[in-house]
CSV table of C-alpha atoms in Angstrom, one decimal:
chain,number,residue,atom,x,y,z
A,3,MET,CA,145.7,41.5,91.2
A,4,ALA,CA,142.3,42.5,89.4
A,5,ALA,CA,139.3,41.1,90.9
A,6,MET,CA,137.3,38.4,89.1
A,7,ASN,CA,133.7,37.7,89.1
A,8,TYR,CA,132.1,34.6,88.5
A,9,VAL,CA,128.4,34.9,87.5
A,10,VAL,CA,125.8,32.1,87.5
A,11,THR,CA,122.0,31.8,87.5
A,12,VAL,CA,120.5,30.1,90.5
A,13,GLN,CA,117.0,29.5,89.1
A,14,ARG,CA,116.6,26.9,86.6
A,15,PRO,CA,114.9,27.4,83.1
A,16,THR,CA,111.3,27.6,83.2
A,17,ALA,CA,110.6,28.5,79.7
A,18,VAL,CA,109.5,25.3,77.6
A,19,THR,CA,111.5,24.9,74.5
A,20,GLY,CA,110.1,21.8,73.1
A,21,LEU,CA,108.2,18.6,74.0
A,22,THR,CA,107.3,15.1,72.8
A,23,THR,CA,105.4,12.4,74.2
A,24,GLY,CA,106.2,8.7,73.9
A,25,HIS,CA,106.8,5.4,75.8
A,26,PHE,CA,110.5,6.3,76.9
A,27,THR,CA,110.6,4.9,80.5
A,28,SER,CA,108.8,1.5,79.5
A,29,ALA,CA,106.7,-0.2,77.1
A,30,ASN,CA,103.5,0.4,79.7
A,31,ASP,CA,104.3,4.0,80.5
A,32,PHE,CA,102.9,6.8,78.5
A,33,ASN,CA,105.5,9.8,78.9
A,34,LEU,CA,105.6,13.5,78.4
A,35,ILE,CA,108.9,14.7,77.9
A,36,ILE,CA,109.5,18.7,78.5
A,37,ALA,CA,112.4,20.4,77.1
A,38,LYS,CA,113.5,23.5,79.2
A,39,ASN,CA,116.4,25.2,77.6
A,40,THR,CA,119.4,23.3,79.1
A,41,HIS,CA,117.6,20.3,80.7
A,42,PHE,CA,114.7,18.1,80.1
A,43,GLU,CA,111.9,16.6,82.5
A,44,ILE,CA,110.4,13.3,82.1
A,45,TYR,CA,106.8,12.8,83.4
A,46,ILE,CA,104.6,9.6,83.3
A,47,ILE,CA,101.2,10.4,82.6
A,48,ASN,CA,98.3,8.2,84.2
A,49,SER,CA,94.7,8.6,85.5
A,50,GLU,CA,95.9,10.7,88.6
A,51,GLY,CA,97.7,13.2,86.5
A,52,LEU,CA,101.5,13.7,85.8
A,53,LYS,CA,104.2,12.5,87.9
A,54,LEU,CA,107.6,13.7,87.6
A,55,VAL,CA,110.4,11.0,87.5
A,56,LYS,CA,113.4,12.5,86.0
A,57,ASP,CA,115.0,15.9,85.5
A,58,VAL,CA,118.1,15.5,83.4
A,59,CYS,CA,120.7,18.3,82.7
A,60,VAL,CA,122.3,18.4,79.3
A,61,TYR,CA,125.4,20.3,78.3
A,62,GLY,CA,124.0,22.8,75.7
A,63,LYS,CA,120.7,24.3,74.6
A,64,ILE,CA,118.2,21.8,73.3
A,65,SER,CA,116.7,22.9,70.0
A,66,ALA,CA,114.8,19.9,69.0
A,67,ILE,CA,113.6,16.8,70.9
A,68,LYS,CA,111.8,13.8,69.5
A,69,CYS,CA,110.8,10.4,70.6
A,70,PHE,CA,110.8,7.5,68.4
A,71,ARG,CA,111.1,3.8,68.3
A,72,LEU,CA,114.0,1.9,67.0
A,73,SER,CA,112.8,-1.3,65.1
A,74,ASN,CA,114.6,-4.1,67.3
A,75,MET,CA,112.9,-2.2,70.7
A,76,ASN,CA,109.5,-2.4,72.3
A,77,LYS,CA,109.8,1.2,73.7
A,78,ASP,CA,110.9,4.6,72.5
A,79,VAL,CA,114.5,6.1,72.8
A,80,LEU,CA,114.9,10.0,72.8
A,81,PHE,CA,116.7,12.3,70.1
A,82,ILE,CA,117.9,15.4,71.4
A,83,PHE,CA,119.6,18.3,69.0
A,84,THR,CA,121.2,21.1,70.6
A,85,ASP,CA,121.8,24.6,69.2
A,86,LYS,CA,125.7,24.0,68.5
A,87,CYS,CA,124.6,21.0,66.4
A,88,HIS,CA,125.3,18.2,68.7
A,89,GLY,CA,122.8,15.3,68.4
A,90,MET,CA,122.2,12.4,71.0
A,91,ILE,CA,120.2,9.2,71.3
A,92,LEU,CA,119.2,8.3,74.8
A,93,ASP,CA,117.5,5.4,76.3
A,94,CYS,CA,115.6,4.8,79.8
A,95,ARG,CA,116.2,2.1,82.2
A,96,LYS,CA,114.8,1.6,85.5
A,97,THR,CA,117.3,0.4,88.1
A,98,SER,CA,116.7,-2.1,91.1
A,99,ASN,CA,115.6,0.8,93.7
A,100,ASP,CA,112.9,2.1,91.4
A,101,GLN,CA,115.2,5.0,90.0
A,102,TYR,CA,115.4,5.6,86.5
A,103,GLU,CA,118.8,5.7,84.5
A,104,ILE,CA,119.3,7.7,81.4
A,105,LEU,CA,122.0,6.0,78.9
A,106,THR,CA,123.4,7.5,75.8
A,107,LYS,CA,123.0,4.9,73.1
A,108,CYS,CA,125.2,7.3,70.6
A,109,HIS,CA,126.2,11.1,70.2
A,110,GLY,CA,127.9,13.1,67.7
A,111,LEU,CA,128.5,16.4,65.9
A,112,LEU,CA,125.8,16.7,63.3
A,113,LYS,CA,127.1,19.8,61.8
A,114,ASP,CA,127.6,19.8,57.9
A,115,THR,CA,131.3,20.1,57.7
A,116,GLY,CA,131.7,20.0,54.1
A,117,ARG,CA,132.2,22.6,51.3
A,118,GLN,CA,130.1,25.7,52.0
A,119,ALA,CA,127.9,26.8,49.0
A,120,VAL,CA,128.2,30.4,47.8
A,121,ARG,CA,125.2,31.7,45.9
A,122,GLN,CA,126.0,33.9,42.8
A,123,PRO,CA,123.9,37.3,42.8
């Protein structure tokens, strides 16, 4: 029987691939959200500096990240787009023990599956 190797990286990604700001954790907190390849970090910005509140892993490499506000909400939601054309809209909720929970509002494949265009020379 042939020997098989399983190779993984121990260190989490450190290079920043995207960032956005907004009121993601609550309407009163101003947040800095930093995407680092396969995960993103949520910070609260206050007069004392930055405070890390949540580190979230995503299945896929983050290509784009943006906070925006839906018309029926008083705080922002987060849109994430991966390199495999998957998109998701995430919401943040504070639990009873002062932890933050990330909820998926919607997700799906955003790839154009229509007919491929052919360019004539």
